[in-house]
mmCIF file of C-alpha atoms in Angstrom:
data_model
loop_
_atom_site.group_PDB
_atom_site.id
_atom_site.type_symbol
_atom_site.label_atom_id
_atom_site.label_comp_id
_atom_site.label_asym_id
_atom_site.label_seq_id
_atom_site.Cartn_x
_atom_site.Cartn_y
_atom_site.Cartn_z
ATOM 1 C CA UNK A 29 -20.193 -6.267 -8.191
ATOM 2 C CA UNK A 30 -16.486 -6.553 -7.393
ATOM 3 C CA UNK A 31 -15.436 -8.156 -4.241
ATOM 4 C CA UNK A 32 -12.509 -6.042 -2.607
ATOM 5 C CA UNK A 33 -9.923 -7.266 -0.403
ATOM 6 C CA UNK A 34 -8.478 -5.326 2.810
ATOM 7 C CA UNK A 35 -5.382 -5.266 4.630
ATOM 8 C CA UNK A 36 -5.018 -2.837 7.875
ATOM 9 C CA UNK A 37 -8.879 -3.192 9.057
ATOM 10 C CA UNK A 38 -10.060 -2.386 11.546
ATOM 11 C CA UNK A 39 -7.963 0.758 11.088
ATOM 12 C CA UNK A 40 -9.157 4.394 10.674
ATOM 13 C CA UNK A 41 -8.576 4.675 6.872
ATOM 14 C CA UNK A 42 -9.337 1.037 6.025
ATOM 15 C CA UNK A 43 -12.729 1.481 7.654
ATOM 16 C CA UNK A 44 -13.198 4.754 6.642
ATOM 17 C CA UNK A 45 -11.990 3.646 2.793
ATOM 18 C CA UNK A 46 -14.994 0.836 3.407
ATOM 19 C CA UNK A 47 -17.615 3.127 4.182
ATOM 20 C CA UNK A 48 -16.331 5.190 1.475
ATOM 21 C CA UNK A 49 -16.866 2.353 -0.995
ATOM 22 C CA UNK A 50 -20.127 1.852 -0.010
ATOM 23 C CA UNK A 51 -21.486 4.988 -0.321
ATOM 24 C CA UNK A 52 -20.453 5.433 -3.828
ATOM 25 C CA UNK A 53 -21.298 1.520 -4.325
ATOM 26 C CA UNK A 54 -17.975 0.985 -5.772
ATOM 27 C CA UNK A 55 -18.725 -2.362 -4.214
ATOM 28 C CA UNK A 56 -21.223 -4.256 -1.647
ATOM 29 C CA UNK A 57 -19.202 -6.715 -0.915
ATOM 30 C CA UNK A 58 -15.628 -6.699 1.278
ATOM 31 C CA UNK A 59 -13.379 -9.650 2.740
ATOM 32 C CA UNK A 60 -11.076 -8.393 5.365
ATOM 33 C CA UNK A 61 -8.082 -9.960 6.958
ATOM 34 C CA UNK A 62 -7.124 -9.296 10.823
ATOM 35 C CA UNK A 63 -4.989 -10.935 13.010
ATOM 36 C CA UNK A 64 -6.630 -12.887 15.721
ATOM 37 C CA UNK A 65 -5.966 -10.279 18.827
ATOM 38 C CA UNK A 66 -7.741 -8.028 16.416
ATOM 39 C CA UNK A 67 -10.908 -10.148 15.960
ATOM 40 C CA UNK A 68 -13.137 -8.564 18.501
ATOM 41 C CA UNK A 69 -12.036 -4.993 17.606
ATOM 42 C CA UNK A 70 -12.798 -5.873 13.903
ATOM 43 C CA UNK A 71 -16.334 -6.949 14.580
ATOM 44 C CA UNK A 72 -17.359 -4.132 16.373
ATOM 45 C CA UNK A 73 -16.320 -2.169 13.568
ATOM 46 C CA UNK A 74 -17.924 -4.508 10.707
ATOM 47 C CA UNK A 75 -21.200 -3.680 12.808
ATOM 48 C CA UNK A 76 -20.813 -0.251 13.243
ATOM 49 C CA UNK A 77 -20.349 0.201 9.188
ATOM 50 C CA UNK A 78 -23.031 -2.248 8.605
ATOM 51 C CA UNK A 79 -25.613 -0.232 10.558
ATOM 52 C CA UNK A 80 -25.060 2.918 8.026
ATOM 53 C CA UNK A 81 -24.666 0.531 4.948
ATOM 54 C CA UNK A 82 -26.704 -2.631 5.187
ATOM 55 C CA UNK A 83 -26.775 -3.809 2.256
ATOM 56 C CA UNK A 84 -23.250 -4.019 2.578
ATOM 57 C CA UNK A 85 -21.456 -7.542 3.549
ATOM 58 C CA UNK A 86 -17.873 -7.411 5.421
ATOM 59 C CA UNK A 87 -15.944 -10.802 5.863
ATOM 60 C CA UNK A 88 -13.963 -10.725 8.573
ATOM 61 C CA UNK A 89 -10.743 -13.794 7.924
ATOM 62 C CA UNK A 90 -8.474 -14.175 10.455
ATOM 63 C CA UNK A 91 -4.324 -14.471 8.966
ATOM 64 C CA UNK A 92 -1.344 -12.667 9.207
ATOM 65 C CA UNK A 93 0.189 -10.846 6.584
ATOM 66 C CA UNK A 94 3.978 -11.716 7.375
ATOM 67 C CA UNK A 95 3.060 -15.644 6.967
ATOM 68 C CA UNK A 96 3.057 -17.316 3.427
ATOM 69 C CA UNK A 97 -1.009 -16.922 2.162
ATOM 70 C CA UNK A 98 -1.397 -15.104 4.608
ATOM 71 C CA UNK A 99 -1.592 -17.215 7.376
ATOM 72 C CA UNK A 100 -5.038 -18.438 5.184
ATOM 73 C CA UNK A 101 -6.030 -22.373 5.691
ATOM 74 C CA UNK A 102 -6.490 -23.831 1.817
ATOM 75 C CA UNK A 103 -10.040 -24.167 2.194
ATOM 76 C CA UNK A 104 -10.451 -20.380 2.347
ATOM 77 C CA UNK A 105 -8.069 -19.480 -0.010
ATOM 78 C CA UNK A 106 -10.066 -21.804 -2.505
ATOM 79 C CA UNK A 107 -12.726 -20.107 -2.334
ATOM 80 C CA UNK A 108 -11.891 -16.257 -1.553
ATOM 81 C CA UNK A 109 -9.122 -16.103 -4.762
ATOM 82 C CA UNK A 110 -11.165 -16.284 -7.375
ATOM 83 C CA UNK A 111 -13.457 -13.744 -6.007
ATOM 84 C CA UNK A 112 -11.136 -10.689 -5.304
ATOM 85 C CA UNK A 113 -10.771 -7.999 -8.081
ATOM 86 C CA UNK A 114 -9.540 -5.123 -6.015
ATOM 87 C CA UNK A 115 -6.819 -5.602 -3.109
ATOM 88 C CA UNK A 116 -6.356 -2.841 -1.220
ATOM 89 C CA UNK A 117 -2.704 -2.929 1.282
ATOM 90 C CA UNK A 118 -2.997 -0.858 4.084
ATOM 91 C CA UNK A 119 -1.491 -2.810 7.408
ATOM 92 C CA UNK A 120 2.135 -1.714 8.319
ATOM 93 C CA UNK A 121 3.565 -0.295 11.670
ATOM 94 C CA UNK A 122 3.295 3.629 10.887
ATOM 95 C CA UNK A 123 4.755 4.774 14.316
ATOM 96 C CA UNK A 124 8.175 6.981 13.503
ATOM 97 C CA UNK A 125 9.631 5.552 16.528
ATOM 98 C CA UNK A 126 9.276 2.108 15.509
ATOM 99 C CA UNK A 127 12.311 -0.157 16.402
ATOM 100 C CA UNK A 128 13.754 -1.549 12.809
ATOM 101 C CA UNK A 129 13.565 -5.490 13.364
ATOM 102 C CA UNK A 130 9.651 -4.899 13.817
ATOM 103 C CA UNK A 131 8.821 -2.301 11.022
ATOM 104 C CA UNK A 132 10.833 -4.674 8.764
ATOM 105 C CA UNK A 133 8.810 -7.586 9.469
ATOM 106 C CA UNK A 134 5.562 -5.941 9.120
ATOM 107 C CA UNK A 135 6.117 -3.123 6.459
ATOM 108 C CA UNK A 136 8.603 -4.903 4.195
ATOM 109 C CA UNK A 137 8.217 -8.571 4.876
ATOM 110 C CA UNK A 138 4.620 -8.838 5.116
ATOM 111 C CA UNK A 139 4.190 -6.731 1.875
ATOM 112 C CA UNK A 140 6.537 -9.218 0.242
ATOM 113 C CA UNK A 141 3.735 -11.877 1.370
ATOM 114 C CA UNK A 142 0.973 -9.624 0.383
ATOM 115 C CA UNK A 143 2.124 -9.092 -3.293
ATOM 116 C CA UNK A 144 3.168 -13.343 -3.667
ATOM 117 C CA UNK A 145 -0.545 -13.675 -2.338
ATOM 118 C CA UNK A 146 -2.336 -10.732 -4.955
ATOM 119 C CA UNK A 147 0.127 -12.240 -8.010
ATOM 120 C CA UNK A 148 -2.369 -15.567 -7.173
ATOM 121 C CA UNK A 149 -5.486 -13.567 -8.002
ATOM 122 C CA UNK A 150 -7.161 -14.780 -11.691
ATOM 123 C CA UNK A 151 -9.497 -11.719 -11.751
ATOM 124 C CA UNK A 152 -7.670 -9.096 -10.309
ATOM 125 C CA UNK A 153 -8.602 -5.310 -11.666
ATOM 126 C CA UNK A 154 -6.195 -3.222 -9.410
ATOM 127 C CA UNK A 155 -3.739 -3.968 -6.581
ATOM 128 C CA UNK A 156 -4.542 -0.232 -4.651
ATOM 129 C CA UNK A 157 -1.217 -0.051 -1.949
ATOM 130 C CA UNK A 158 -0.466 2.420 0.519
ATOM 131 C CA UNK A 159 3.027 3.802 0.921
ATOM 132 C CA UNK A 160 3.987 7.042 1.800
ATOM 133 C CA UNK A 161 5.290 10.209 0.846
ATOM 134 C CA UNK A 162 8.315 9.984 3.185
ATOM 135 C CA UNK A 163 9.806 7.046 1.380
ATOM 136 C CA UNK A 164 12.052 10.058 0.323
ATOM 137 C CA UNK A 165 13.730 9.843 3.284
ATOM 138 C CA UNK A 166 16.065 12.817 3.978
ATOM 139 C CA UNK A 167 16.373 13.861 -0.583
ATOM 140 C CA UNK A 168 15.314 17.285 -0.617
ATOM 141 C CA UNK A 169 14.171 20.039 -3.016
ATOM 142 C CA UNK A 170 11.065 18.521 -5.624
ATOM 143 C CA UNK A 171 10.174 14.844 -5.387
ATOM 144 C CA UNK A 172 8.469 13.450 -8.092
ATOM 145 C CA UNK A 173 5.652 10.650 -8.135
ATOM 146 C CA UNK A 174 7.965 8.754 -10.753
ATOM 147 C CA UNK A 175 10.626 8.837 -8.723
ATOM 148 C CA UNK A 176 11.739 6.297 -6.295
ATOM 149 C CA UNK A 177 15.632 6.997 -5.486
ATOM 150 C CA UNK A 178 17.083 5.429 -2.354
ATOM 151 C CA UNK A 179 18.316 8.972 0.047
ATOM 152 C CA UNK A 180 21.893 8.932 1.550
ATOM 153 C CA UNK A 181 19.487 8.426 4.995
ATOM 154 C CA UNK A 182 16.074 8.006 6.300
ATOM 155 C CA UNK A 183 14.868 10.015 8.946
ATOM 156 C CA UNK A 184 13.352 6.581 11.175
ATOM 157 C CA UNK A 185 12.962 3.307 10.323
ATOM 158 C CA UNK A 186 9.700 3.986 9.435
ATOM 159 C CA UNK A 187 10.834 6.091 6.265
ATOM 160 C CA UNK A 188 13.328 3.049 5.389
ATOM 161 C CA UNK A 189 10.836 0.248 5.851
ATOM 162 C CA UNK A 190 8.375 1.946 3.724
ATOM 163 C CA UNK A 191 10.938 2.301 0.990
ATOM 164 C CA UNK A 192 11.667 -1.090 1.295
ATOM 165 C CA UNK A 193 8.572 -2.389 0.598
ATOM 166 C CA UNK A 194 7.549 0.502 -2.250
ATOM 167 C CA UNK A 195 10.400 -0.960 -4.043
ATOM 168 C CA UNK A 196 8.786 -4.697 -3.921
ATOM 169 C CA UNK A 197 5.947 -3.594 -5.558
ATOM 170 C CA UNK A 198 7.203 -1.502 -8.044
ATOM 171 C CA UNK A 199 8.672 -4.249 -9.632
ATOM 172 C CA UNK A 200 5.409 -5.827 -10.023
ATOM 173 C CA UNK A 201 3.752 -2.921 -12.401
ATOM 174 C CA UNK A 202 4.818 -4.996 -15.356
ATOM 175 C CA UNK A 203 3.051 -7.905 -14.131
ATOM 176 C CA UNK A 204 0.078 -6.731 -12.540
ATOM 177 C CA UNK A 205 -2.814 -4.009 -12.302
ATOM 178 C CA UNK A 206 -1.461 -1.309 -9.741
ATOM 179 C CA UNK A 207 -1.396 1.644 -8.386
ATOM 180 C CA UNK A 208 0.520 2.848 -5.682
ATOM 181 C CA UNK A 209 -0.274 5.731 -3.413
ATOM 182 C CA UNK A 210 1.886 8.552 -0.955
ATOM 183 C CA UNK A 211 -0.083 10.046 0.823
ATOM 184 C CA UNK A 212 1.613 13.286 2.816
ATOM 185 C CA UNK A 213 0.648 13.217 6.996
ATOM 186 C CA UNK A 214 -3.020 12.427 7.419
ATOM 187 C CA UNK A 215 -4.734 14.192 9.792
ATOM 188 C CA UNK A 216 -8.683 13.931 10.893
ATOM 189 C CA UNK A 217 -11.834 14.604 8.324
ATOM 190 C CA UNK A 218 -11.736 18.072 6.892
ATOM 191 C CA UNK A 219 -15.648 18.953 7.331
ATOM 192 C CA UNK A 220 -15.736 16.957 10.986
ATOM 193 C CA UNK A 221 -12.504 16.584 12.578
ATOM 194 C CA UNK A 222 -12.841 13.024 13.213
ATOM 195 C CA UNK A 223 -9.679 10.917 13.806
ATOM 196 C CA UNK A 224 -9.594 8.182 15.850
ATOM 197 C CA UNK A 225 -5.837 8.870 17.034
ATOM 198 C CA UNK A 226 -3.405 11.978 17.705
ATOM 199 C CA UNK A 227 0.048 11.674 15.680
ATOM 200 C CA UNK A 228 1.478 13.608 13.390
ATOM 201 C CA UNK A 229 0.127 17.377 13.500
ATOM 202 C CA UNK A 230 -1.632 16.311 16.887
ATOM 203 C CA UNK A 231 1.858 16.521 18.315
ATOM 204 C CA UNK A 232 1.789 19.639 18.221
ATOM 205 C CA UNK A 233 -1.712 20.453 19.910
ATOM 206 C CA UNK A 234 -0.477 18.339 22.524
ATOM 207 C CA UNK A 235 2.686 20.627 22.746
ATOM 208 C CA UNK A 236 0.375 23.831 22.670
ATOM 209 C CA UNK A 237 -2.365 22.285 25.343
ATOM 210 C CA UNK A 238 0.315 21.603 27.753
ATOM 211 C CA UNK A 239 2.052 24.428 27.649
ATOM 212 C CA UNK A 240 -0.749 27.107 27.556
ATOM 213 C CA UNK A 241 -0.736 27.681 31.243
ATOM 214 C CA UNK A 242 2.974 29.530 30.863
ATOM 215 C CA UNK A 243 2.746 33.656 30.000
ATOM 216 C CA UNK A 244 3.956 32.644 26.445
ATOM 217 C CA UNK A 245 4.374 29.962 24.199
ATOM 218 C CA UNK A 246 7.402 30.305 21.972
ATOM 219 C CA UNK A 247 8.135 29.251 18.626
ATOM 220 C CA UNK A 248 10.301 26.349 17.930
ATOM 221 C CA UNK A 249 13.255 27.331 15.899
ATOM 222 C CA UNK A 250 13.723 28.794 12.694
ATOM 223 C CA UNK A 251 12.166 27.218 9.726
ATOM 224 C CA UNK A 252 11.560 27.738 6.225
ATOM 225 C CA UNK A 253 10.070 24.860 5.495
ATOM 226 C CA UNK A 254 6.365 23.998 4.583
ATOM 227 C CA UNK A 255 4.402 20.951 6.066
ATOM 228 C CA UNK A 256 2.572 18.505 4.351
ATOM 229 C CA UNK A 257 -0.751 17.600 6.389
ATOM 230 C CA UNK A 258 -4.295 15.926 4.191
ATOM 231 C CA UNK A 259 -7.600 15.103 5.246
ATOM 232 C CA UNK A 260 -8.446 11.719 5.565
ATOM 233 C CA UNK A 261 -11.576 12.707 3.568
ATOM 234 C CA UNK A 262 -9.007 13.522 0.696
ATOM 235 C CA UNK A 263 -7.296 10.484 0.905
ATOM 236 C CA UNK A 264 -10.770 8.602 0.724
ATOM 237 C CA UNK A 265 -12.502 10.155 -2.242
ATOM 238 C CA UNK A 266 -9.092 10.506 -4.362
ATOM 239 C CA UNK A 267 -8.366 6.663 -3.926
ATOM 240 C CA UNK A 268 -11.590 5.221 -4.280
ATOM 241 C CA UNK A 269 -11.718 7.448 -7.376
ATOM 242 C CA UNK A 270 -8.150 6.015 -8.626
ATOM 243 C CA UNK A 271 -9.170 2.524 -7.580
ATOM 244 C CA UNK A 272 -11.483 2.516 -10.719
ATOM 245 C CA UNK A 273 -9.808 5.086 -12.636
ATOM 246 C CA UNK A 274 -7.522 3.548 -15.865
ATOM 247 C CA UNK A 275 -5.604 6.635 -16.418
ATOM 248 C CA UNK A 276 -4.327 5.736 -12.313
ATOM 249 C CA UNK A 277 -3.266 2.020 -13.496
ATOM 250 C CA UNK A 278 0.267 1.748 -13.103
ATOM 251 C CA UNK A 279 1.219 4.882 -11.750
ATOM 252 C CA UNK A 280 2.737 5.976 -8.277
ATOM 253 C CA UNK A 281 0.989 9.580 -7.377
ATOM 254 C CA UNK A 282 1.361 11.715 -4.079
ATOM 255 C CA UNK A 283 -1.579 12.155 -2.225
ATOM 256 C CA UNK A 284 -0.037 15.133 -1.010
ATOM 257 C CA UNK A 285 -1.122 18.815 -0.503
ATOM 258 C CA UNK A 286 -0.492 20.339 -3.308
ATOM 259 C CA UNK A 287 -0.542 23.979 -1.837
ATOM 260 C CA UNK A 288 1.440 23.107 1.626
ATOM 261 C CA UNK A 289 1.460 25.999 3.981
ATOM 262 C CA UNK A 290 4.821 27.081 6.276
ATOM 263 C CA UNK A 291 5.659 24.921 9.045
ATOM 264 C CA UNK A 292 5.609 28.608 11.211
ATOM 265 C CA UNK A 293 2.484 29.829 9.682
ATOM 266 C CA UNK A 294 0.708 26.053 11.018
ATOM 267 C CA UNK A 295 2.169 26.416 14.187
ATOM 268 C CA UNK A 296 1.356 30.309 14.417
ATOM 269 C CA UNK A 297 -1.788 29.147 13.540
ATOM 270 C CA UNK A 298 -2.456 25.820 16.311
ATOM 271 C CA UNK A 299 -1.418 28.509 18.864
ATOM 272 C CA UNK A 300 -3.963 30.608 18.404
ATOM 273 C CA UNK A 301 -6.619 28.617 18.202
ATOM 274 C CA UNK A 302 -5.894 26.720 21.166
ATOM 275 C CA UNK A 303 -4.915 29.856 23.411
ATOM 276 C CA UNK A 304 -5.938 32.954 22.042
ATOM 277 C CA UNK A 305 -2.851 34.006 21.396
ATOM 278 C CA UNK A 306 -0.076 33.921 19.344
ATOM 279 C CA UNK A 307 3.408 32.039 19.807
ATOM 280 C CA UNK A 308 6.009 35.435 21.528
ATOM 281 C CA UNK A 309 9.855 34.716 21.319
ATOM 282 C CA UNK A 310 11.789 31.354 19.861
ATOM 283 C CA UNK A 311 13.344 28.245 21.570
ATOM 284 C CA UNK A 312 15.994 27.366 19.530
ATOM 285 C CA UNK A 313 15.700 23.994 17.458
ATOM 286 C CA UNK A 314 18.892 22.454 19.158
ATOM 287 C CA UNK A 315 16.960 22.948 22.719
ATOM 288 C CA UNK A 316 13.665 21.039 21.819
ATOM 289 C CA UNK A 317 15.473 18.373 20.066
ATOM 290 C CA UNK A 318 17.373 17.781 23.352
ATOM 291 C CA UNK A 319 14.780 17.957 25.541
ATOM 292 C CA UNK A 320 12.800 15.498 23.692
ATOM 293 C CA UNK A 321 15.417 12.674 24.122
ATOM 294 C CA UNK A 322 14.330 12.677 28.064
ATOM 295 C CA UNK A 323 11.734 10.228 28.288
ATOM 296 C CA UNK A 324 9.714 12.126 30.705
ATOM 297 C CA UNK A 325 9.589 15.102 28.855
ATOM 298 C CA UNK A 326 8.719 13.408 25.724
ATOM 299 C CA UNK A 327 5.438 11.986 28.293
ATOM 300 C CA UNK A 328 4.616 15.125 29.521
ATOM 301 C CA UNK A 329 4.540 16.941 26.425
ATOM 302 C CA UNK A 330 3.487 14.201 24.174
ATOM 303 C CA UNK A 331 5.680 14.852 21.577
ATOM 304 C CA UNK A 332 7.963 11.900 19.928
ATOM 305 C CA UNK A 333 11.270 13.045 19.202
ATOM 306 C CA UNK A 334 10.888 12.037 15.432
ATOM 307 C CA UNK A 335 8.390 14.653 14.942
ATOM 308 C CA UNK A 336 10.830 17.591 15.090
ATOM 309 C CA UNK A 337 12.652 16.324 11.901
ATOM 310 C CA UNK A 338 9.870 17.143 9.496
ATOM 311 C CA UNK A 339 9.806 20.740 10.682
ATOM 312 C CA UNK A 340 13.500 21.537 8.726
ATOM 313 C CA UNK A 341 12.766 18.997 6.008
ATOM 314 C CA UNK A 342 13.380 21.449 2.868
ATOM 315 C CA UNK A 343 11.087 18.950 0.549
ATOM 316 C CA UNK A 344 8.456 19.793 -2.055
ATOM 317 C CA UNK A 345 5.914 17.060 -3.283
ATOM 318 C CA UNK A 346 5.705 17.299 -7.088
ATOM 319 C CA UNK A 347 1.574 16.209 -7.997
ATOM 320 C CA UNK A 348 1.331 17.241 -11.471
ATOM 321 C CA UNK A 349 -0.319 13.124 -12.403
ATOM 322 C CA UNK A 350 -2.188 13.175 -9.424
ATOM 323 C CA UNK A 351 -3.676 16.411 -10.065
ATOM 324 C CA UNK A 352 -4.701 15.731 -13.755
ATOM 325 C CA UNK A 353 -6.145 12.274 -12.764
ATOM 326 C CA UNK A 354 -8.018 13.399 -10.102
ATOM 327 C CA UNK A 355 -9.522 16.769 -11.799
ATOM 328 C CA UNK A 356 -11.843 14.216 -14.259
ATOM 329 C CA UNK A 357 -13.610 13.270 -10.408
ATOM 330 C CA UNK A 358 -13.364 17.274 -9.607
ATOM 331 C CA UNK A 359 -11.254 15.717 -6.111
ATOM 332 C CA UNK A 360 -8.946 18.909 -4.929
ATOM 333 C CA UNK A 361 -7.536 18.976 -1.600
ATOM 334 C CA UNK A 362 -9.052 21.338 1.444
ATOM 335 C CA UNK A 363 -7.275 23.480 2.708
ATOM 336 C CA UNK A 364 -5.152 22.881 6.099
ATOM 337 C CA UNK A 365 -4.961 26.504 7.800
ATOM 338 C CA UNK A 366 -8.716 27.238 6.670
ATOM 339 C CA UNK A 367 -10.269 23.517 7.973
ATOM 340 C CA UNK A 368 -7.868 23.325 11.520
ATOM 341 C CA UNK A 369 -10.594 25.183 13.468
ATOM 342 C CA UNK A 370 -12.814 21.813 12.853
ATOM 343 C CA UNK A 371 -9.538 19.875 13.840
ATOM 344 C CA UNK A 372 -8.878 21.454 16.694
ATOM 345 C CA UNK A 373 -12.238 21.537 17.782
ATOM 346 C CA UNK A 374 -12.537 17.647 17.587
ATOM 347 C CA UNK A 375 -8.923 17.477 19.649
ATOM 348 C CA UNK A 376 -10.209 19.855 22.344
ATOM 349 C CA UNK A 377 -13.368 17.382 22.894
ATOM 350 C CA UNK A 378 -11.668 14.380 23.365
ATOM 351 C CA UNK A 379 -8.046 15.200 24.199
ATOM 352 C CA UNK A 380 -9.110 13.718 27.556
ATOM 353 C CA UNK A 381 -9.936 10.318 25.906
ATOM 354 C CA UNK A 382 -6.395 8.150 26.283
ATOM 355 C CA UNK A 383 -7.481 5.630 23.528
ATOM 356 C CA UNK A 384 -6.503 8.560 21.099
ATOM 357 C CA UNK A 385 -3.326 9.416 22.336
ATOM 358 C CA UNK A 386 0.011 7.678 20.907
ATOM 359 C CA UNK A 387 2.028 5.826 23.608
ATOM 360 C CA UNK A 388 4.709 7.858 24.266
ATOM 361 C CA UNK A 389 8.055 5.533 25.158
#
């Protein structure tokens, strides 16, 4: 049984991707790294996943992914190297508000580390790393999965970092077993809602929920854009698939929605569901970008500022490879406007809860 390797535990999809694994007993046997503040947190979770699997095993390692082998004392490395045959890279500092010196140091120097340490491994089957979508930065019109062309500029730093470090290990597909994936804005389970934080498309429920007590809730400019939001489930089931899938070896494919509905139709949609009624009138685009650079609106909303520049973003994901890989495992996508009820549900039961909310500076 092949021993597989995380980065990023104990977060959401790194667990989740875990549990995954272990229900389709792709593997019994994991090794994860976490930094030591994380210790604790990562136990708790190795329990919690052990209870449902047992006959599972989850090493917890303490290192850091920014130090050479991974912060790893010799001993360890001795004996972990030779037993790793998938490595799956998920740590990096996702937040679009990230200042650059510390997205650099996590997203595109500690992935330099990460592929030095995986070009160590004798037995290796697949390196599995996460980028992102958004590594396009600001390019519009169709962006393809073999495609990785630097934009005029990047949205955040964020977006840059992330390029950054896709372009590190790209230029290790002639040397090793990889496959890289972008996935679009991940959002909670399709069938259950669960999420364990609210970013992205959670924004914007926090937007609606604090603004429902006013007669009417506007729309927010003018857009003719579409918005690329995917299930965690989606994510899990397509890349444990590709993780063991030859066809996927090598290739970069977006984990994207491949039927994206209209940002206005989403937010139309979040509206109602929330309030019972549908967005009346239109705050121009200019307005709510200015607002949001006042700290204390951006609180009491919370809303980062970031967020509105994906709502003009004029972008199509191109996922013909992804699509024909992931048709031989019958994987499709759900559907965002026809699975938010289950979203918003979850959001509505525990938008109370603080350890879900993002940190609003």
């Amino acid at each position: 049984m092949k021993v597989h390797f995380f980065t990023g535990f104990p977060g959401f999809i790194s667990s989740q991707l875990i549990r995954t694994l272990f229900q389709k007993k792709q593997t019994q046997q994991v090794i994860a790294i976490v930094l030591a503040g994380e210790t604790i947190k990562a136990h708790q979770e190795k329990n919690k996943i052990l209870k449902e699997f047992p006959n599972g095993s989850i090493r917890i390692v303490e290192g850091d992914i920014t130090l050479p082998n991974l912060g790893l004392d010799n001993q360890l490395i001795e004996e972990i190297v030779p037993q790793i045959e998938v490595f799956w890279h998920l740590a990096a500092i996702y937040d679009l508000a990230v200042p650059r010196d510390i997205a650099w140091k996590v997203n595109v120097h500690g992935t330099t580390m990460v592929n030095e340490f995986v070009r160590t491994l004798p037995h290796l089957k697949r390196y599995m790393y996460f980028s992102t979508a958004y590594v396009a930065g600001t390019r519009e019109g169709v962006l393809r999965e073999n495609e990785l062309i630097r934009p005029f500029t990047f949205k955040n730093y964020y977006e840059e970092t992330k390029y950054e470090a896709e372009l590190r290990v790209e230029d290790l597909k002639s040397k090793i077993p990889l496959t890289i994936i972008r996935p679009g804005i991940v959002r909670g389970h399709s069938e259950t809602g669960e999420t364990i934080k609210f970013d992205g498309p959670y924004f914007f429920l926090n937007l609606v929920e604090r603004l429902k007590c006013l007669p009417i809730i506007p729309y927010i400019g003018q857009s003719t854009s579409t918005i690329n939001v995917v299930p965690v489930d989606y994510i899990l089931n397509a890349s444990t698939f590709l993780a063991s899938e030859q066809e996927a070896e090598g290739k970069t494919l977006h984990l994207t929605d491949p039927n994206p509905h209209p940002v206005q139709e989403v937010y139309r949609t979040m509206v109602k569901l929330v309030t019972n009624a549908y967005p009346k009138g239109r705050l121009p685009f200019a307005w709510a970008k200015l607002s949001l650079q006042i700290p204390f609106i951006r609180r009491k909303l919370g809303v980062e500022q970031e967020t509105l520049d994906y709502l003009t973003w004029n972008a199509t994901f191109d996922t013909t490879e992804a699509q024909q890989i992931l048709q031989k495992g019958g994987i499709t996508c759900p559907d965002f406007i026809q699975t938010m009820p289950r979203m918003i549900d979850f959001y509505l039961a525990h938008k109370e809860d603080k350890s879900y909310q993002i940190q609003i500076k």
